[in-house]
Short mmCIF file of C-alpha atoms (C1' of nucleotides) in Angstrom, two decimals:
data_model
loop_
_atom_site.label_atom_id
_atom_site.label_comp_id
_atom_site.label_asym_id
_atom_site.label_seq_id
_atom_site.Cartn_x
_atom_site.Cartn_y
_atom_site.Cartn_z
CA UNK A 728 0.00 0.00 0.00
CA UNK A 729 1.38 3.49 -1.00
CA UNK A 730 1.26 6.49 0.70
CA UNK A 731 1.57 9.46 -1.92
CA UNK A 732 0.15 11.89 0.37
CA UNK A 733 2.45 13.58 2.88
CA UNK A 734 3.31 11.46 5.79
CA UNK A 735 2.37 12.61 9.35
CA UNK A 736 4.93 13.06 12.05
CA UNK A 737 3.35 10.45 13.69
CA UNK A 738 3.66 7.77 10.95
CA UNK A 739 7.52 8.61 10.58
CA UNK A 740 8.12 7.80 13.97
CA UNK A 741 9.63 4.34 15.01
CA UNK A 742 6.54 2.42 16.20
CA UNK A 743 8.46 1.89 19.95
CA UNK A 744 8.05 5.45 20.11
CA UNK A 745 4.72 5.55 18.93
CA UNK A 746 3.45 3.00 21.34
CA UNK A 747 5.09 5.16 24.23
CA UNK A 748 3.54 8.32 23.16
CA UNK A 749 -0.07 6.73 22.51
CA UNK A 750 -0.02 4.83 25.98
CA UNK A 751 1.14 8.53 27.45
CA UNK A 752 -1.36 10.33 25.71
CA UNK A 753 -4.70 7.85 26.29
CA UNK A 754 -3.17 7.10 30.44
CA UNK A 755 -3.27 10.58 31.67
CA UNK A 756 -6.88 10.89 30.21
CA UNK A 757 -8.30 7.45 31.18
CA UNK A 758 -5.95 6.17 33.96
CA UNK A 759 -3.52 3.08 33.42
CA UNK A 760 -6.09 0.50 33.93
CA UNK A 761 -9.00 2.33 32.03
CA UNK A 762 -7.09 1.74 28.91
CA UNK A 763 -6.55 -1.35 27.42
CA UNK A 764 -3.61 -2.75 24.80
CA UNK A 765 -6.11 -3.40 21.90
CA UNK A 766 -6.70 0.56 22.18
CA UNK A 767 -2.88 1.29 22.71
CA UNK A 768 -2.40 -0.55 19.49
CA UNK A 769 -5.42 1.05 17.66
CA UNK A 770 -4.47 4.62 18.38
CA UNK A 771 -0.96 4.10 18.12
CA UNK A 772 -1.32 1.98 14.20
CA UNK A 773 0.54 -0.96 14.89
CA UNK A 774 -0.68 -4.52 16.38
CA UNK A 775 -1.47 -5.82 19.91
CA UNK A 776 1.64 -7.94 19.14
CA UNK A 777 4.06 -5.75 18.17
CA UNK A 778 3.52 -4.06 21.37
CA UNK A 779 5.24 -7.35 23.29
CA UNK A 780 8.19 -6.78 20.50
CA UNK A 781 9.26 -4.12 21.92
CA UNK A 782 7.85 -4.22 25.87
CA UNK A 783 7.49 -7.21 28.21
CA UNK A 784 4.33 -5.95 29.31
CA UNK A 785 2.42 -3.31 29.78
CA UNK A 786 3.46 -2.34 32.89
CA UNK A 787 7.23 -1.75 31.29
CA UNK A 788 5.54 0.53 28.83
CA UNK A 789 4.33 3.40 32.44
CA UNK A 790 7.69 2.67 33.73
CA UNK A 791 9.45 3.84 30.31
CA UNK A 792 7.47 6.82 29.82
CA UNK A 793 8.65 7.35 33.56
CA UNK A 794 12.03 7.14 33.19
CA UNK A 795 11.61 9.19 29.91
CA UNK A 796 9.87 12.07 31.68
CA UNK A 797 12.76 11.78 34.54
CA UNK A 798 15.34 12.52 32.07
CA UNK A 799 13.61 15.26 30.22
CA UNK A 800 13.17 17.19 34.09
CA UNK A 801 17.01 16.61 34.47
CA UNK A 802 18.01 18.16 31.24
CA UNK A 803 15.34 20.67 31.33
CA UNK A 804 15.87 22.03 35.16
CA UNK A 805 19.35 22.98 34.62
CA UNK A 806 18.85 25.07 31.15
CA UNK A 807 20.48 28.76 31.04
CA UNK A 808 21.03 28.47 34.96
CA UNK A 809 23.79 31.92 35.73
CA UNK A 810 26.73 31.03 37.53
CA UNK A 811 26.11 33.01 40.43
CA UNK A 812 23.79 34.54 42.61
CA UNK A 813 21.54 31.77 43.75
CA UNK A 814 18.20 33.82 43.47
CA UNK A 815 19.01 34.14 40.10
CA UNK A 816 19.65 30.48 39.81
CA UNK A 817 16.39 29.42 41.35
CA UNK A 818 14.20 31.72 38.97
CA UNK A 819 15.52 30.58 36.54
CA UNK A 820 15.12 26.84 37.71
CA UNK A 821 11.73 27.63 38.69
CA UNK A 822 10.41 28.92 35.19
CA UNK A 823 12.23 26.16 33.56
CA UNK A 824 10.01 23.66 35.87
CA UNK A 825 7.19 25.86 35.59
CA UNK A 826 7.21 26.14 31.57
CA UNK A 827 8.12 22.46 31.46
CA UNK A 828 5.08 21.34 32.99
CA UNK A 829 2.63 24.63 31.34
CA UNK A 830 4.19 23.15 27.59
CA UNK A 831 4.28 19.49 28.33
CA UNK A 832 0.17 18.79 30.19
CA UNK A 833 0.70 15.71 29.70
CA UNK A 834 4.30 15.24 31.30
CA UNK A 835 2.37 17.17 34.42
CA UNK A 836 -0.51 14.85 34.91
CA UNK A 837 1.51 11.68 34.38
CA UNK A 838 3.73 12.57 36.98
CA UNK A 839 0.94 13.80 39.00
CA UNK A 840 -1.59 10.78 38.30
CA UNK A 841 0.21 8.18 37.15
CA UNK A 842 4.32 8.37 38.67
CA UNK A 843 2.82 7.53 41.83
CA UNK A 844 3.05 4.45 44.34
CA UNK A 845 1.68 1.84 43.87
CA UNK A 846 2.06 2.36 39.54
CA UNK A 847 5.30 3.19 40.00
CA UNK A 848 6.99 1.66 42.74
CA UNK A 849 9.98 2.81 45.14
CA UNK A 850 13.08 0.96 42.67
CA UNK A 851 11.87 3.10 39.63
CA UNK A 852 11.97 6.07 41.50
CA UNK A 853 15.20 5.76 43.30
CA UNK A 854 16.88 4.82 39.64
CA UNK A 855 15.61 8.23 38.36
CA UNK A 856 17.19 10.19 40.90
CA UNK A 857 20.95 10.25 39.62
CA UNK A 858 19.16 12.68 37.37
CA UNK A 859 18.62 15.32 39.98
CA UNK A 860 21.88 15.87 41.25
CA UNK A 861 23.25 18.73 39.67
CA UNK A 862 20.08 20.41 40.88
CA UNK A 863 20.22 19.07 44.68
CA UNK A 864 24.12 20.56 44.53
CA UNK A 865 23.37 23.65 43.78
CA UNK A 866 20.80 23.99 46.21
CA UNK A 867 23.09 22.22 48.93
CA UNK A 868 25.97 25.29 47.90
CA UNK A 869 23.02 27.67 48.57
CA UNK A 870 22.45 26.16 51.87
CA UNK A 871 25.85 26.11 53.01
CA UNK A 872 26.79 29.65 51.14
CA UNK A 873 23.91 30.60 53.56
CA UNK A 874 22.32 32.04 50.42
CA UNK A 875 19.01 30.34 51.40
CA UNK A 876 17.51 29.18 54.74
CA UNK A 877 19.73 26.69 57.07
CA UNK A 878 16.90 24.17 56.94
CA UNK A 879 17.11 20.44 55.48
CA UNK A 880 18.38 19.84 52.30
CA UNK A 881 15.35 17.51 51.72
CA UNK A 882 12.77 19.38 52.93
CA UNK A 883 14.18 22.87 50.83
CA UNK A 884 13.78 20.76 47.95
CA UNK A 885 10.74 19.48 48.45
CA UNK A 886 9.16 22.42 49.63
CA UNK A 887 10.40 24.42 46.43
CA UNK A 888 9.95 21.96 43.74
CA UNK A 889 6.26 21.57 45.83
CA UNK A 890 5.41 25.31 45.26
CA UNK A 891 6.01 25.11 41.10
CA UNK A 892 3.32 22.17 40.85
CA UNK A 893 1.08 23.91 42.91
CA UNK A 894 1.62 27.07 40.66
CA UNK A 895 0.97 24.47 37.81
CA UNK A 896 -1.99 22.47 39.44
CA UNK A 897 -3.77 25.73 39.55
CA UNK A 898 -3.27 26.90 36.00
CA UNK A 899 -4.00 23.19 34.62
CA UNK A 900 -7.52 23.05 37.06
CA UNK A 901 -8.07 26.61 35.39
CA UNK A 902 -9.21 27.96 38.55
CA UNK A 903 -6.23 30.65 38.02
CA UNK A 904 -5.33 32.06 34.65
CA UNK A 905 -1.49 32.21 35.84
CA UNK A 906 -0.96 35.66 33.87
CA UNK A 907 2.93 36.99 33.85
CA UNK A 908 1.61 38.63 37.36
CA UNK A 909 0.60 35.41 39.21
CA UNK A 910 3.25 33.51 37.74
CA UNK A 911 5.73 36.12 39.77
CA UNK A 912 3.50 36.39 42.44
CA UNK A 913 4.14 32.70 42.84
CA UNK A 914 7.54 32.36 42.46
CA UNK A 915 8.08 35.40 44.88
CA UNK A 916 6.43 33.70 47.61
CA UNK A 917 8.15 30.40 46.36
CA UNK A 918 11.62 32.42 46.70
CA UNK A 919 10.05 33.65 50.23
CA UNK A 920 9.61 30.68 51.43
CA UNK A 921 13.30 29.67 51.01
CA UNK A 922 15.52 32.62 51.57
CA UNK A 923 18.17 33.06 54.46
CA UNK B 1085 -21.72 -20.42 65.18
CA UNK B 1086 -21.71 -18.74 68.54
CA UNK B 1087 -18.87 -16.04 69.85
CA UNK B 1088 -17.98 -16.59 73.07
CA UNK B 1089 -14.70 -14.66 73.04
CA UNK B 1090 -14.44 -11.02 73.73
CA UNK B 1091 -15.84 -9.47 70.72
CA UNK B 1092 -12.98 -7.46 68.41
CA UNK B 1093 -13.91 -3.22 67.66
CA UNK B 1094 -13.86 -4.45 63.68
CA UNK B 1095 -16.66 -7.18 63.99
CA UNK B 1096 -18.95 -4.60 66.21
CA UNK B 1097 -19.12 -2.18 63.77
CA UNK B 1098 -22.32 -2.21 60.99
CA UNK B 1099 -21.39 -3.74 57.74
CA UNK B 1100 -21.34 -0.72 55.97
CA UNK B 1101 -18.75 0.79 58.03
CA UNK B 1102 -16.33 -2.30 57.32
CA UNK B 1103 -16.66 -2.44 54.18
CA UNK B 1104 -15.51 1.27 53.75
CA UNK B 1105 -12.52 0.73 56.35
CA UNK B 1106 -11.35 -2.46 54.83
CA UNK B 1107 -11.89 -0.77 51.25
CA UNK B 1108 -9.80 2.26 51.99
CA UNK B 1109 -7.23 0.26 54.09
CA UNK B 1110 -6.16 -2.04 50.60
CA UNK B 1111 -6.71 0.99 48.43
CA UNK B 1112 -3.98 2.68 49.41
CA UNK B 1113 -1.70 0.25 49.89
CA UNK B 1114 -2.27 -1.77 46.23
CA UNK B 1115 -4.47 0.28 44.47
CA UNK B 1116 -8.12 0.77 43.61
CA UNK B 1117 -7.75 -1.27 40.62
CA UNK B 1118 -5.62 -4.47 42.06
CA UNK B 1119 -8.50 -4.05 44.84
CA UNK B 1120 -10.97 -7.14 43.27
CA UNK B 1121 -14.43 -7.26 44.89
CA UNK B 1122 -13.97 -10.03 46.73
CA UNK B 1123 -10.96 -9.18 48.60
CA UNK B 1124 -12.79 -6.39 50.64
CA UNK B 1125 -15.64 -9.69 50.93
CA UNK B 1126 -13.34 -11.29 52.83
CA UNK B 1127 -11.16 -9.10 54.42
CA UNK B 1128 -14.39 -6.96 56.47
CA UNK B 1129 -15.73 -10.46 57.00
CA UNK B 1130 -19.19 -10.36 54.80
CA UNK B 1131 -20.19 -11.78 51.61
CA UNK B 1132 -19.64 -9.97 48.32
CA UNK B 1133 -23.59 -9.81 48.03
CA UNK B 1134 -24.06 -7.96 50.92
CA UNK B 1135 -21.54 -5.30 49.62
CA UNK B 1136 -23.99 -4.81 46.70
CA UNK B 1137 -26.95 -4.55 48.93
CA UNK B 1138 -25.11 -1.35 50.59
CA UNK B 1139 -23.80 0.23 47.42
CA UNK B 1140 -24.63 0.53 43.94
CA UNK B 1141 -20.59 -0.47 42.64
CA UNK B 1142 -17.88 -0.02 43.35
CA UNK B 1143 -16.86 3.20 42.33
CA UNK B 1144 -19.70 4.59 44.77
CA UNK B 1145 -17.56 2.90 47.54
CA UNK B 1146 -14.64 4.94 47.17
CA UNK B 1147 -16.54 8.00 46.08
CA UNK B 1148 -18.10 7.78 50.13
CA UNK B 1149 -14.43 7.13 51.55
CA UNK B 1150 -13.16 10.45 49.16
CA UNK B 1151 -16.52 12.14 50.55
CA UNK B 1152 -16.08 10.96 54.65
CA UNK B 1153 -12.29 12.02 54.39
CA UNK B 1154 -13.15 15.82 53.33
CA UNK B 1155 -15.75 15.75 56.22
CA UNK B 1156 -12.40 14.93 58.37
CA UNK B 1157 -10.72 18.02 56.73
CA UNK B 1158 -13.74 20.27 57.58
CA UNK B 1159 -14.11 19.85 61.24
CA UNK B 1160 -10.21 19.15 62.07
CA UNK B 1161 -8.92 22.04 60.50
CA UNK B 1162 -10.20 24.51 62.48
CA UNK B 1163 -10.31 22.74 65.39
CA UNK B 1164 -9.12 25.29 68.50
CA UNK B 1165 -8.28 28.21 66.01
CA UNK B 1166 -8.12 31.30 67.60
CA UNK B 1167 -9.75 34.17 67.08
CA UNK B 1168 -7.38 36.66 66.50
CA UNK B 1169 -3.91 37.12 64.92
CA UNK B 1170 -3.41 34.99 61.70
CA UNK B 1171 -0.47 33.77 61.98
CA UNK B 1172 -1.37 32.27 64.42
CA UNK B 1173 -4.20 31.08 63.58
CA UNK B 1174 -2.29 30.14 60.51
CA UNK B 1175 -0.15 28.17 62.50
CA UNK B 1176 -3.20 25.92 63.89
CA UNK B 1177 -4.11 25.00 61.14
CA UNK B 1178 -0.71 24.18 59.66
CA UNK B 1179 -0.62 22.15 62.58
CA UNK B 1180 -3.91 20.76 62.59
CA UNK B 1181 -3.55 19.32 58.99
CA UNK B 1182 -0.13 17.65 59.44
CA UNK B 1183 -1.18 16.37 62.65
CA UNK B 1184 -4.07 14.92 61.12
CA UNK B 1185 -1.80 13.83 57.90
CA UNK B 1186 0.48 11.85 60.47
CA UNK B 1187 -2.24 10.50 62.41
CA UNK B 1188 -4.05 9.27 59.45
CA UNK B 1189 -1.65 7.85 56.85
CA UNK B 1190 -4.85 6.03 55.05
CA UNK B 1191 -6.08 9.35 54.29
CA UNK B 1192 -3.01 10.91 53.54
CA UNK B 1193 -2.32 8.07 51.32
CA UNK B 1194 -5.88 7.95 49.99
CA UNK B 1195 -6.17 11.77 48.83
CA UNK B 1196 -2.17 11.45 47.41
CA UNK B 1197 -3.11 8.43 45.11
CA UNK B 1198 -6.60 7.47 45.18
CA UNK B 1199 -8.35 10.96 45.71
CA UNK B 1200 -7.53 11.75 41.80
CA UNK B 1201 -8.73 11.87 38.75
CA UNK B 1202 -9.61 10.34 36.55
CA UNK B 1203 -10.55 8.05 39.82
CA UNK B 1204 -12.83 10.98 41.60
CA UNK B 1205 -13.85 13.06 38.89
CA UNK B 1206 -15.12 16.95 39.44
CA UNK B 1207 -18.45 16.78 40.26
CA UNK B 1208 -17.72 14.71 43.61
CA UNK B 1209 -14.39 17.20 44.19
CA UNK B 1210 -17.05 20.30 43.67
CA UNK B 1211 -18.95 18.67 46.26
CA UNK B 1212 -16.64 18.89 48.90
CA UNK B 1213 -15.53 22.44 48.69
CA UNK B 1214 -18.28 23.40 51.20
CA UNK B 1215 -15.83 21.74 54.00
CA UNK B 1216 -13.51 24.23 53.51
CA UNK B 1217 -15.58 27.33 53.50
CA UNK B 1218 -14.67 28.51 56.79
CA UNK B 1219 -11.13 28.49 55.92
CA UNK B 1220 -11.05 30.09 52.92
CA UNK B 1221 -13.17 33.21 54.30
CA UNK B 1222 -9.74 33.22 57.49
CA UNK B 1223 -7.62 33.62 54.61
CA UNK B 1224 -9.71 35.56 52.58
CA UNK B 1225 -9.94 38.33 55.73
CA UNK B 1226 -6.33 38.09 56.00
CA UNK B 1227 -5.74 38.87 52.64
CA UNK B 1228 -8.15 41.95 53.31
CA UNK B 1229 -6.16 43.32 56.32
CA UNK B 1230 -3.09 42.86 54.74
CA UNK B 1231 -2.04 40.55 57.24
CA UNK B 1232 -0.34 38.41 54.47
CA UNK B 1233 0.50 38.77 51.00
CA UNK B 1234 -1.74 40.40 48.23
CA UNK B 1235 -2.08 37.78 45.80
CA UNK B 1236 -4.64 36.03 44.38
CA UNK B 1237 -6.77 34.24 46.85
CA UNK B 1238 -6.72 30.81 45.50
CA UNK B 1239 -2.92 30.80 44.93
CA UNK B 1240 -2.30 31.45 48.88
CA UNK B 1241 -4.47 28.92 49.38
CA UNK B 1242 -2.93 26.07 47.21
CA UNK B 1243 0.75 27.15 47.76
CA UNK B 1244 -0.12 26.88 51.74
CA UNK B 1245 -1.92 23.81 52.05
CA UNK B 1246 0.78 22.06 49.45
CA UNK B 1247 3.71 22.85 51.74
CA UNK B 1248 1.50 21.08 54.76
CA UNK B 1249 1.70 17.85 52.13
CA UNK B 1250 4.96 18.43 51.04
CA UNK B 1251 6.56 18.09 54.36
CA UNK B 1252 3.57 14.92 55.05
CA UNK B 1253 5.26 13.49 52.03
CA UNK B 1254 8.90 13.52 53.34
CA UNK B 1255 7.65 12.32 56.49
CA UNK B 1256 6.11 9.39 54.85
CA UNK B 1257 8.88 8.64 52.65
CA UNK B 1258 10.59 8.25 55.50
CA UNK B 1259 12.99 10.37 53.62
CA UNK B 1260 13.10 13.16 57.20
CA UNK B 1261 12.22 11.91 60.48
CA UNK B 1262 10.38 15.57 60.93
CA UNK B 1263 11.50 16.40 64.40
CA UNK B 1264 10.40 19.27 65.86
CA UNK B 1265 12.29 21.62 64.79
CA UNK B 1266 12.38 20.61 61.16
CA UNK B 1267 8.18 20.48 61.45
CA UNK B 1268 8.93 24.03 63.03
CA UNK B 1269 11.13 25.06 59.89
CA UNK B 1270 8.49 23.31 57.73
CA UNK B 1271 6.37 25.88 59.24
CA UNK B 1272 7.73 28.95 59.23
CA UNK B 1273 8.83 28.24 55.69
CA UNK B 1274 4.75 28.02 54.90
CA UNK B 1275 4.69 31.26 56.71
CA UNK B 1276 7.41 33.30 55.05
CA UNK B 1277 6.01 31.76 51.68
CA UNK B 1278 2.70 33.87 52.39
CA UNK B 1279 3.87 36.72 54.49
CA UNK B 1280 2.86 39.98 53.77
"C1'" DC C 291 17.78 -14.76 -6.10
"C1'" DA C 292 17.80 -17.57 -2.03
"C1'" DC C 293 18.40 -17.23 2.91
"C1'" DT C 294 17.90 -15.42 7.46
"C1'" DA C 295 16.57 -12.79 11.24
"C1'" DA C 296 14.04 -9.31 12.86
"C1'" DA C 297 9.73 -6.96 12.72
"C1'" DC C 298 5.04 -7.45 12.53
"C1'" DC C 299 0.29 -9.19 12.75
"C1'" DG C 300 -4.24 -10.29 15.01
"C1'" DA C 301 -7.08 -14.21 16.15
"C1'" DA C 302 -7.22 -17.30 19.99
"C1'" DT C 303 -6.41 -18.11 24.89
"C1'" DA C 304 -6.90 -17.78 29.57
"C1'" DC C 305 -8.03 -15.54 33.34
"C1'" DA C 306 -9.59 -12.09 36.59
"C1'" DC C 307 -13.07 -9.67 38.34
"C1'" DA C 308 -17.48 -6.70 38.83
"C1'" DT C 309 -21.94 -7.52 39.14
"C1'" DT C 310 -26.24 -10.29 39.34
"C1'" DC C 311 -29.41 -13.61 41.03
"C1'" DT C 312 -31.78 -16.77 43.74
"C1'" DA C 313 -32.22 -18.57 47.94
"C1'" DA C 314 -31.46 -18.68 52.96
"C1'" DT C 315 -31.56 -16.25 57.35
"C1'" DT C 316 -32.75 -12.92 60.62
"C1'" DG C 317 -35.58 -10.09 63.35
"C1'" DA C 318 -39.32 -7.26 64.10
"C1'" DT C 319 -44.54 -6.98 64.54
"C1'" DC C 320 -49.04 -8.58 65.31
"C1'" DG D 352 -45.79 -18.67 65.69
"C1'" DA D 353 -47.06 -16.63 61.32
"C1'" DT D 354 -45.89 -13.09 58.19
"C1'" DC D 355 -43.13 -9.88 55.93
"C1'" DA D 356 -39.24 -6.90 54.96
"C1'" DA D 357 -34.53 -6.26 55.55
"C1'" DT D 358 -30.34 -8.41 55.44
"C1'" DT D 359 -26.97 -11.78 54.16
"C1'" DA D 360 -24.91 -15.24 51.46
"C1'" DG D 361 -21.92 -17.07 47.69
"C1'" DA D 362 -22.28 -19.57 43.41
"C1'" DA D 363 -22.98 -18.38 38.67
"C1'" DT D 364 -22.70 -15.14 34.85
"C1'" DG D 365 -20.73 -12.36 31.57
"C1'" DT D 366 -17.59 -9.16 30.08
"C1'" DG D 367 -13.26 -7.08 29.36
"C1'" DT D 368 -8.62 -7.45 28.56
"C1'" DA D 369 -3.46 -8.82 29.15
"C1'" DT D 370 -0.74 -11.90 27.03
"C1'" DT D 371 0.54 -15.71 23.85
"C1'" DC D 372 1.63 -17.86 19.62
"C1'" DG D 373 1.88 -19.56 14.94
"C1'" DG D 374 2.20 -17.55 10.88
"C1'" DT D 375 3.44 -13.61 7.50
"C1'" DT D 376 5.98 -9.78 5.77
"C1'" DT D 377 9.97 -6.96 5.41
"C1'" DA D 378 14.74 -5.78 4.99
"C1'" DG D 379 19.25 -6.80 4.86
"C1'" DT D 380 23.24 -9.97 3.03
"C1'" DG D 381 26.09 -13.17 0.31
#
DNA sequence: CACTAAACCGAATACACATTCTAATTGATC
DNA sequence: GATCAATTAGAATGTGTATTCGGTTTAGTG
């Protein structure tokens, strides 16, 4: 069968990728067990079978998409972070979270719905981690610079990364527009919440 | 089959009560969907008929357990709040919700990973906003007297009550053994992060 | 043009589980 | 102690779906 029309970006993809995208897309509307293989493979234009050619099951298909999303936060957290001055750093950090999430919905409620216990269990989680640790060492320097508050590493982070998917939670549930105004509003009392 | 030994709390209470308990006690730890019917049969000690004869399915099971928890919320938030002063009135009710958090890691656990959509959808959630009325109008006065921040309503709201679950969360993950003082620093971040 | 291995297909399988149904039991009321 | 409604029981039903498997196509290689 030929295809003389122009081919979609979806149909150029390899169909691993496909499958990944189409499970992402039809979990964080459905929930994982709301949506079964037979519609994976429908949506995503390839057969039940080739699905178990490329993934064990379908469990290994959420804990991909996971891992995926992990490694998109690490590379993503860290972009255009200045040198110095670790206000400026965490801005910067904080819109890059902040726009992540606002330009990626579905990367938000996957990790909000879905990259939870017991879907995704503690092993995943502590795998993905390694990607975090530029961002956990700059916030440690901040600590010990006493740029920040003398509080728990742990609980700074937490706390802070906390505040950005609250910011996010309210502009995805609509109740708050999140105009250039909130969004500082937000990360001022984010910032607040931190500082020495 | 007679009972002669002492009777246990669990096989006192009314069906329906058991069967809620026993739901939201495997819920959280495996799931609502690795949660079969006849589990919660057995584990409250009934027949999986009887379950039917007290609710319609069983989404309308954990629909009650989402609605009985936000009753919870109402009435032990603003338990001994005082009248004046916000923050520290704020501070009771910082207190209030991680004590109740802590004391309740079913509920915790339940509104984390069960109390979501696509699992509770809107219309139940919209429900359950009139538990919170009462504190929304404290923080709404606040606002008003410029006793905190002047940002959007909503926003103080969502950033103040996510720090409460952030440091819950670290708690739980056994990741901080939240002392005192780091509960107190967990505070007084939530404070600073609203602060006028 | 064989030959091979990987990629691909989708009907068939096997099972788990929500819900139903009929019948038994209880307990209250007269 | 007869009658009736509420409650309880658990086997049976039916549906949905994850996974398997034998066969087919494709693409690369000598």
């Amino acid at each position: 069968m030929l295809k003389t029309a122009p081919i979609g970006v979806v149909d150029k993809m390899d169909k691993k990728k496909r499958i990944i995208l189409t499970m992402l897309e039809l979990v964080v509307e459905q929930g994982v067990h709301a949506t079964p293989m037979s519609q994976v493979a429908k949506e995503a234009g390839v057969a039940v079978g080739t699905i178990y050619h490329y993934f064990k099951n379908k469990e290994e298909i959420i804990e991909e998409i996971y891992i995926m999303i992990c490694q998109d936060f690490g590379i993503v957290l860290i972009a255009n972070v200045p040198n110095d001055d670790f206000k400026e750093q965490f801005a910067v950090i904080w819109h890059n979270l902040y726009n992540y999430f606002i330009g990626n919905p579905m990367a938000f409620k996957f990790m909000e719905f879905v990259g939870v216990p017991p879907i995704i269990n503690a092993e995943i989680r502590l795998k993905s981690v390694k990607h975090f640790t530029n961002i956990r060492d700059l916030f440690l320097a901040a600590i010990i610079k006493k740029e920040i508050k003398d509080a728990n590493l742990r609980l700074v982070l937490q706390m802070s990364f906390g505040n950005v998917i609250s910011a996010a939670r309210l502009k995805f549930k609509a109740e708050l527009p999140m105009n250039e105004e909130q969004i500082e509003d937000a990360l001022q009392m984010s910032w607040n919440c931190i500082k020495a």
